Protein backbone atom coordinates (compact mmCIF):
# COMPACT_ATOMS: atom_id res chain seq x y z
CA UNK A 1 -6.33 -33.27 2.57
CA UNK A 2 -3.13 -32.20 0.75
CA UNK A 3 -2.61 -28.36 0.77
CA UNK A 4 0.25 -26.76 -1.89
CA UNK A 5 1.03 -23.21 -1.09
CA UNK A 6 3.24 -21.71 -3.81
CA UNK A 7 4.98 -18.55 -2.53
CA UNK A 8 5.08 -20.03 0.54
CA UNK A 9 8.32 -18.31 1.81
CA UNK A 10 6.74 -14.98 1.41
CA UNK A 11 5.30 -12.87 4.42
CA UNK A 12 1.94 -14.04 3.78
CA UNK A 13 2.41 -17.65 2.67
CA UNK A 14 5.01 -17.90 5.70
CA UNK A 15 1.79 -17.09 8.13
CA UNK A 16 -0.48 -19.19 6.09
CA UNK A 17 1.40 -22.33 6.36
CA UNK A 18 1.92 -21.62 9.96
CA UNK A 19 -2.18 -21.16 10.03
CA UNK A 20 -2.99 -24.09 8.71
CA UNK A 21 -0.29 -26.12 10.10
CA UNK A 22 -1.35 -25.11 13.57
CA UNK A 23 -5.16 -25.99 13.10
CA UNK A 24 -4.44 -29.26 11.38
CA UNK A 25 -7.57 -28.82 8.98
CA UNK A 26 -9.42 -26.61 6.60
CA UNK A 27 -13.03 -26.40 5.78
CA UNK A 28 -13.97 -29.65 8.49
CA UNK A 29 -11.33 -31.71 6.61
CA UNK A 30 -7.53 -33.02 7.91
CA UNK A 31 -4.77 -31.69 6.38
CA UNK A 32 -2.57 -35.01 6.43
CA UNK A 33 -0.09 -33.10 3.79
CA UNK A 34 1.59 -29.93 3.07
CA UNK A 35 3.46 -28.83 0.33
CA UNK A 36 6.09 -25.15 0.76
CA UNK A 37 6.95 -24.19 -2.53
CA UNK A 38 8.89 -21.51 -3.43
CA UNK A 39 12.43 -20.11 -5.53
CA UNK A 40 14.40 -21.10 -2.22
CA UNK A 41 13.37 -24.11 -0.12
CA UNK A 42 10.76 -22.32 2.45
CA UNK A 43 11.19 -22.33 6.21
CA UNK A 44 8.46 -25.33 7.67
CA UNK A 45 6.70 -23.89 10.31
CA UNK A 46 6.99 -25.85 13.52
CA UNK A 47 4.42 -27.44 15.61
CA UNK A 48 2.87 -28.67 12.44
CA UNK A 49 1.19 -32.10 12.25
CA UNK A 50 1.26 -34.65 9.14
CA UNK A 51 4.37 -34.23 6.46
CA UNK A 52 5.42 -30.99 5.28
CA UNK A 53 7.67 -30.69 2.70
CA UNK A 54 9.59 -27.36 1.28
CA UNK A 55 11.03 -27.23 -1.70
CA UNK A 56 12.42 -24.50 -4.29
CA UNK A 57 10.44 -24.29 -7.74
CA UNK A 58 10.39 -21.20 -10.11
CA UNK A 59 7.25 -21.84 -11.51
CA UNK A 60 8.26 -19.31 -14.86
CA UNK A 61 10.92 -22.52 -15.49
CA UNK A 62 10.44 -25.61 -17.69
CA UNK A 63 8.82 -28.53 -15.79
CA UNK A 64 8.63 -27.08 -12.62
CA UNK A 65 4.63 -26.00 -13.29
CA UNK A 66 4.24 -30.04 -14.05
CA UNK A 67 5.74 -31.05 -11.06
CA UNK A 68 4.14 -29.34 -8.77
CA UNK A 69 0.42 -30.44 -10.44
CA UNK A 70 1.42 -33.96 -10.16
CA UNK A 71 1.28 -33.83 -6.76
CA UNK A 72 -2.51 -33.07 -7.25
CA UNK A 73 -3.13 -31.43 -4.13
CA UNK A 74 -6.72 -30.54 -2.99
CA UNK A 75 -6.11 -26.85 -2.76
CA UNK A 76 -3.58 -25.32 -4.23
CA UNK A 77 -2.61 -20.93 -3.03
CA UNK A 78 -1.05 -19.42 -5.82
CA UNK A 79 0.60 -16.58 -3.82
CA UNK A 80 3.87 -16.20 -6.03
CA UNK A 81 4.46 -13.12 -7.74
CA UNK A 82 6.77 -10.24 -8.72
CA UNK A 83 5.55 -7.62 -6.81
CA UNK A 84 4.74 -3.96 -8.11
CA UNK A 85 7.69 -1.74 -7.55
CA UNK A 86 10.15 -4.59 -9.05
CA UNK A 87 7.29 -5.63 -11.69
CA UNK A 88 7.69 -1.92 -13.17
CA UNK A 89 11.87 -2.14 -13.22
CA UNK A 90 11.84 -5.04 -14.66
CA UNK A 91 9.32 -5.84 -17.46
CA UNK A 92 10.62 -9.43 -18.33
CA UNK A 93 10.76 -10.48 -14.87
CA UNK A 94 7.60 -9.47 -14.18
CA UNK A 95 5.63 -11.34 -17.01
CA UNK A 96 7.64 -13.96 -17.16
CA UNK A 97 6.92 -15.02 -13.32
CA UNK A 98 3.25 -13.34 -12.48
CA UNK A 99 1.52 -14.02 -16.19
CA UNK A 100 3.61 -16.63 -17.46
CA UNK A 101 4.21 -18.59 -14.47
CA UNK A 102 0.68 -18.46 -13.22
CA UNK A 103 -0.65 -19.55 -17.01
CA UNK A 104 2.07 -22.69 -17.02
CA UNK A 105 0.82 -23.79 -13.94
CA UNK A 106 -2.61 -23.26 -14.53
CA UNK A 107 -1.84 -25.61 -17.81
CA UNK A 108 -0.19 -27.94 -16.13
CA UNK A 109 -3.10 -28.60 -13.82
CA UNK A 110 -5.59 -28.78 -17.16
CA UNK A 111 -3.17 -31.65 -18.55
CA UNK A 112 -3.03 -33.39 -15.47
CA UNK A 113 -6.78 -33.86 -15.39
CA UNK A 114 -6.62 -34.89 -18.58
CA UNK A 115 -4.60 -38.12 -17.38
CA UNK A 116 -6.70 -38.85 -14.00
CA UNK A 117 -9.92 -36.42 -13.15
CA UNK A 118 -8.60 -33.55 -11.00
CA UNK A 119 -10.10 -30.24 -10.19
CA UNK A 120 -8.78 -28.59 -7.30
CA UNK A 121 -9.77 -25.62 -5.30
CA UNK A 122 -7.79 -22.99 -6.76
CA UNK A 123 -6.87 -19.65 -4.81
CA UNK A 124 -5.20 -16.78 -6.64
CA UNK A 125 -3.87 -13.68 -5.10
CA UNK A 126 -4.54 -11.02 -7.17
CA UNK A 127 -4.33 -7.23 -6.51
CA UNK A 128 -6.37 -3.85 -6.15
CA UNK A 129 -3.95 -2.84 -8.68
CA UNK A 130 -5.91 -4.22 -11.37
CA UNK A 131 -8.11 -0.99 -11.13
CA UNK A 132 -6.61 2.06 -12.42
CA UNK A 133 -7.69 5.82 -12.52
CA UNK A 134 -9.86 7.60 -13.19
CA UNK A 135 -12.19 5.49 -11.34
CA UNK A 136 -15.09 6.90 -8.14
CA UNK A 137 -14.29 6.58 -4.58
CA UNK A 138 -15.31 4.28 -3.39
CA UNK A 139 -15.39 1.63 -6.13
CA UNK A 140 -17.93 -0.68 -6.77
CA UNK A 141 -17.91 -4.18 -7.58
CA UNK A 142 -18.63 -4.15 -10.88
CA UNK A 143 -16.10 -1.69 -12.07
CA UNK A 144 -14.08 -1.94 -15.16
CA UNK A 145 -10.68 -3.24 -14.47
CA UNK A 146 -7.92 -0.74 -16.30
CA UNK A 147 -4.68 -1.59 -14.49
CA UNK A 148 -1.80 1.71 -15.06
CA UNK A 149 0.58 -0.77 -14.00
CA UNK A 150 2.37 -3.87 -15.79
CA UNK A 151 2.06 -5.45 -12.44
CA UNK A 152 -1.65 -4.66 -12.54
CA UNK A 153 -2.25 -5.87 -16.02
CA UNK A 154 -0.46 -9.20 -15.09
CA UNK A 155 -2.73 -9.78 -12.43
CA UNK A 156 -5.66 -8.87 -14.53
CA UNK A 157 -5.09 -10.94 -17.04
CA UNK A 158 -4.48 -13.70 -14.56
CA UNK A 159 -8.26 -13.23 -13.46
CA UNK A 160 -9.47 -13.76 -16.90
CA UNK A 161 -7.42 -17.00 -17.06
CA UNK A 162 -8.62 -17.99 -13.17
CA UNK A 163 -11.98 -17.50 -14.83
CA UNK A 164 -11.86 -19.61 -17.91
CA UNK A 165 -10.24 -22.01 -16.85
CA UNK A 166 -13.12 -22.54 -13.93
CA UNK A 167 -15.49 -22.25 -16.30
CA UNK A 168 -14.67 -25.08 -18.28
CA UNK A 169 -14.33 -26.90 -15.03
CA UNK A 170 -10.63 -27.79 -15.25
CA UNK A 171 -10.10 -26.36 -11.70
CA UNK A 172 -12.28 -24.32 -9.23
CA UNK A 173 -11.34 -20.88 -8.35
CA UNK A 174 -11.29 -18.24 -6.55
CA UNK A 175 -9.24 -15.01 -6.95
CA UNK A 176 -8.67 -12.26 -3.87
CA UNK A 177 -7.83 -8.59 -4.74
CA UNK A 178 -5.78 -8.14 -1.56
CA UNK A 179 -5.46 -4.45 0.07
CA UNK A 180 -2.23 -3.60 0.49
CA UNK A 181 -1.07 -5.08 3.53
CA UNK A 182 0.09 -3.15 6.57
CA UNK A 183 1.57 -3.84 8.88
CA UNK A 184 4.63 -6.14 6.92
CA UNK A 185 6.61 -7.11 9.11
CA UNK A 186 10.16 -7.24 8.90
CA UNK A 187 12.88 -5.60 6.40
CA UNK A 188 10.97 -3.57 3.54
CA UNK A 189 10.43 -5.28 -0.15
CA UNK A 190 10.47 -3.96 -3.30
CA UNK A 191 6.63 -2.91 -3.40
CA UNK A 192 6.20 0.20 -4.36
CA UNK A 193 3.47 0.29 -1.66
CA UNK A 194 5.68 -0.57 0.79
CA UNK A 195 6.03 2.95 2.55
CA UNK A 196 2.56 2.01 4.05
CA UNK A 197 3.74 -0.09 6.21
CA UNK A 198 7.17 1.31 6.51
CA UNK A 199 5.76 4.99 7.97
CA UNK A 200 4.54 3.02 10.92
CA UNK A 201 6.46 0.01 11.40
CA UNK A 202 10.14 2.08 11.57
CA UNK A 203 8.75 4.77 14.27
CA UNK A 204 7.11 2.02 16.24
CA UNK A 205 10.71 0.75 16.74
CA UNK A 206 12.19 3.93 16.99
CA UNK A 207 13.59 4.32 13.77
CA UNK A 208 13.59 6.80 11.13
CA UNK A 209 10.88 5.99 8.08
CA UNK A 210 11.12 7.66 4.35
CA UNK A 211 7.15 9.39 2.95
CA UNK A 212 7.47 9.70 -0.27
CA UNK A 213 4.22 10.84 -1.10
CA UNK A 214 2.06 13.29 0.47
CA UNK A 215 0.20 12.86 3.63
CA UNK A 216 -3.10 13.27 1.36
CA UNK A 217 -2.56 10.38 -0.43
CA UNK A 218 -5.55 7.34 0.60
CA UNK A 219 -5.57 3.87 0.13
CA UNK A 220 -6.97 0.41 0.78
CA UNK A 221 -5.49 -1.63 3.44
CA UNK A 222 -5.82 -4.86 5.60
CA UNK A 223 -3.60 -6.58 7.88
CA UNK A 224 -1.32 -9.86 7.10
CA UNK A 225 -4.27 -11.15 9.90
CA UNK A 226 -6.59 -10.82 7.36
CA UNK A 227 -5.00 -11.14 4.10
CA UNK A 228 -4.32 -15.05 6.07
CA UNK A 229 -7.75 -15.11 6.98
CA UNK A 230 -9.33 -14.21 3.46
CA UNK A 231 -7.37 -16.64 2.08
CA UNK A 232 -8.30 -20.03 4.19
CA UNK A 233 -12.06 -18.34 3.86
CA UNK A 234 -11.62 -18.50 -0.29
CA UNK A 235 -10.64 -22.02 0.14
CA UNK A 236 -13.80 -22.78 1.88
CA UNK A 237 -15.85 -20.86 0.38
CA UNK A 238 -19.24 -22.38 -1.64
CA UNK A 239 -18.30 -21.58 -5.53
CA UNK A 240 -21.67 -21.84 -6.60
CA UNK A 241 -22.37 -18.68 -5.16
CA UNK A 242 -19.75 -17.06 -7.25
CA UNK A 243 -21.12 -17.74 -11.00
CA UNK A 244 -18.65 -16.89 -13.52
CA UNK A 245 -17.21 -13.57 -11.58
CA UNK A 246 -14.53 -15.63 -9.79
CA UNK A 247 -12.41 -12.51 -8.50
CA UNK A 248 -13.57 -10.90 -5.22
CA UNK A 249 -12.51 -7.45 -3.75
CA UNK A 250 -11.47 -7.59 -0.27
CA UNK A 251 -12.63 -5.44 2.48
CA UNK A 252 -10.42 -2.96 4.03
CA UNK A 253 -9.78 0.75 5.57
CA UNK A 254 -9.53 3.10 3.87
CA UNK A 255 -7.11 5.47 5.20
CA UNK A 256 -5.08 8.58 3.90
CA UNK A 257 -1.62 9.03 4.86
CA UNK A 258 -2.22 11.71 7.06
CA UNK A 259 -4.91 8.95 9.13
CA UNK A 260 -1.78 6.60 9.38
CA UNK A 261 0.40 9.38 11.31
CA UNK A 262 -2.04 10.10 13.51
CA UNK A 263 -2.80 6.55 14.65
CA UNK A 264 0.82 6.23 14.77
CA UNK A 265 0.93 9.12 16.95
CA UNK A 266 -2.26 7.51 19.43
CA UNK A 267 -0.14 3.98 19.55
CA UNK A 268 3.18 5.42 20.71
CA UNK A 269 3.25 9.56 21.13
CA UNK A 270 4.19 12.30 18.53
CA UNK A 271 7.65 11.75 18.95
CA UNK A 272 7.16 8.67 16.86
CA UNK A 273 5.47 10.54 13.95
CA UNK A 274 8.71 12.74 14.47
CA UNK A 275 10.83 10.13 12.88
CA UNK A 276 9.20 9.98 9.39
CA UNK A 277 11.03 12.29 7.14
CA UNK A 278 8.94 13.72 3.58
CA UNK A 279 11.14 12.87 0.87
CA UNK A 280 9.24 13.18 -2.74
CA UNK A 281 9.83 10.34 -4.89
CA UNK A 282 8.43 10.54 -8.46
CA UNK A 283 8.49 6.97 -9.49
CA UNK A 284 6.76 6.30 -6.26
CA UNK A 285 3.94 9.25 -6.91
CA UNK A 286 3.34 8.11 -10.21
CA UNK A 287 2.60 4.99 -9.37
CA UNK A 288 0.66 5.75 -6.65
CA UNK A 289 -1.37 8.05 -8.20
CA UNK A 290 -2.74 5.62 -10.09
CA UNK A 291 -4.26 2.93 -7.44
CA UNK A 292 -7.49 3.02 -6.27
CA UNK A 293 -8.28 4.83 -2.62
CA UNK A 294 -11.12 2.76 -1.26
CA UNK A 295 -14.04 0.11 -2.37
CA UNK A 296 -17.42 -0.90 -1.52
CA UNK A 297 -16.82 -4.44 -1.82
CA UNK A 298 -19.96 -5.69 -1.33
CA UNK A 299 -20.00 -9.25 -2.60
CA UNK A 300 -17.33 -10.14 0.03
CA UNK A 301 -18.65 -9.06 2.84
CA UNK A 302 -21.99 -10.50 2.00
CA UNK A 303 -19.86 -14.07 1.09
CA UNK A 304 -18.31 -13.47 4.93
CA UNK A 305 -14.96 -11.96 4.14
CA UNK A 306 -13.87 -9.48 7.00
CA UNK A 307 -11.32 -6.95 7.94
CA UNK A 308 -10.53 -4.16 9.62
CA UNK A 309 -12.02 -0.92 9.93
CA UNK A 310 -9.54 1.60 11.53
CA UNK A 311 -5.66 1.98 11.45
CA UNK A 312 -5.93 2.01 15.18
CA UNK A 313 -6.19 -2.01 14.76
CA UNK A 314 -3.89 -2.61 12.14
CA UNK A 315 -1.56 -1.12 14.55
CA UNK A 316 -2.74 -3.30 17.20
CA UNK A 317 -2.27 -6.77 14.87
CA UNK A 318 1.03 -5.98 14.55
CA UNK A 319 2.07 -5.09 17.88
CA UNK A 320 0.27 -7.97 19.10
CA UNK A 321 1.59 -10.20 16.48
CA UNK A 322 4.72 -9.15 14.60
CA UNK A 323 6.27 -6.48 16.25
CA UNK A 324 9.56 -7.07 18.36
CA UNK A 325 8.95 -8.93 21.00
CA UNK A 326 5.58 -10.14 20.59
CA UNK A 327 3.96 -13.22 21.44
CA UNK A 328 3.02 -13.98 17.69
């Protein structure tokens, strides 16, 4: 089996490469070749059987959509995006790499079965911020999608395509709406989420971490554990079950600020929940304001897709996994 992960030098395609390259196989079937792809040449994980090879392709530029579909790979993650804090700054950027990009290669895979049969498993990381308000808490499957967000609409749209383009059987897939996932390890990125991983990760190393919302605030979150886990599950997963509603919502926790701090404060005292320091940000609020708090995503969890349930063990992934000093 030949497995392409594009975005692979990201946090989660870093862990998913490492995943798969440790087990050797997905769904009962060798992987005898990997593909890295991302806009720099991606780190190859070691301990990793069969070839691996990384290499740097902007997916948003001429030919390099092509390239990577001639390789016809068996599965194929489409993790790459813009993500939502820099898809709002910068409007070009942002359609140019998460609509554009995913619709070029999602061409470039139609033409290439056009040459030689070729349908591959398909996985698409999409986002909870293709929901916008007002919307009920929790939200159902079957809800309307009205992102408030470019980023959101990109991704949105990107379902539709992930959609058609499965229905007329030029590939087969399967789209995620990932939580927003906590704990990232590592330096902060230009999500505007990221402060929901940032008010615990910081004060678990004794550092100072920036709220800019209120403690009130909820949301929908999963670990990079499971975000890793739901994604080698999609690529498993029997299609048939999925009819023409290719996009699944993710399970999660739903958790308000306030729930964070005082996990944070269980895991390691209140002197760590001393370090965060309340510092408003509009942009941030806006934004925010506008993203859905919690689900009921019932067609994943009855298709076998699991995650957490407290912030008590999203704190415990990443201490046991990414923290400083762990074993990994």
């Amino acid at each position: 089996m030949h497995i392409l992960i594009i975005g692979a030098g990201g946090m989660i395609g870093r862990k998913l490469a490492a995943t798969l390259g440790r087990s050797g196989s997905l769904g009962g079937h060798a992987i005898t070749r990997m593909t890295l792809a991302d806009v720099t040449a991606p780190p190859v994980p070691a301990g990793v059987s069969g070839s691996v090879e990384a290499l740097a392709a902007d997916i948003s530029e001429s030919g390099a959509a092509e390239a990577l579909a001639a390789r016809r790979a068996d599965v194929i993650f489409h993790l790459a995006a813009i993500v939502s804090g820099e898809a709002e700054r910068n409007f070009d950027l942002g359609y140019r790499v998460n609509l554009d990009g995913t619709r070029a290669l999602l061409e470039a895979i139609r033409r290439e079965g056009t040459r030689q049969a070729y349908v591959p498993r398909f996985v698409f990381s999409s986002s909870i911020a293709v929901y916008g308000s007002p919307f009920p808490d929790p939200i159902p499957d079957d809800y309307v999608l009205a992102p408030l967000t470019s980023y959101g609409v990109q991704k949105a749209i990107s379902e539709l395509l992930l959609a058609d383009y499965s229905r007329r059987g030029f590939i087969d897939g399967v789209g995620i709406r990932l939580p927003t996932i906590v704990i990232r390890p590592g330096a902060p990125n230009a999500a505007a989420s990221g402060f929901f991983s940032g008010i615990l990760r910081e004060p678990l190393a004794g550092q100072r971490a920036v709220l800019p919302v209120e403690e009130t605030v909820k949301h929908w979150l999963a670990s990079p554990r499971s975000a890793v886990k739901f994604l080698i599950h999609a690529a498993t997963l029997d299609t048939s079950a999925l009819g023409v509603r290719r996009t699944l919502t993710m399970p999660g926790v739903a958790a308000t600020v306030a729930d964070q701090i005082a996990a944070l404060s269980r895991a390691a005292g209140p002197q760590a929940a001393d370090l965060i320091d309340r510092r408003r940000d509009e942009v941030i609020e806006k934004i925010v304001d506008g993203w859905p708090k919690s689900f009921a995503p019932e067609r994943a969890t009855q298709l076998g897709f699991v995650a957490e349930t407290t912030v008590d063990e999203l704190i415990e992934v990443y201490l046991d996994e990414d923290a400083p000093g762990a074993s990994g």
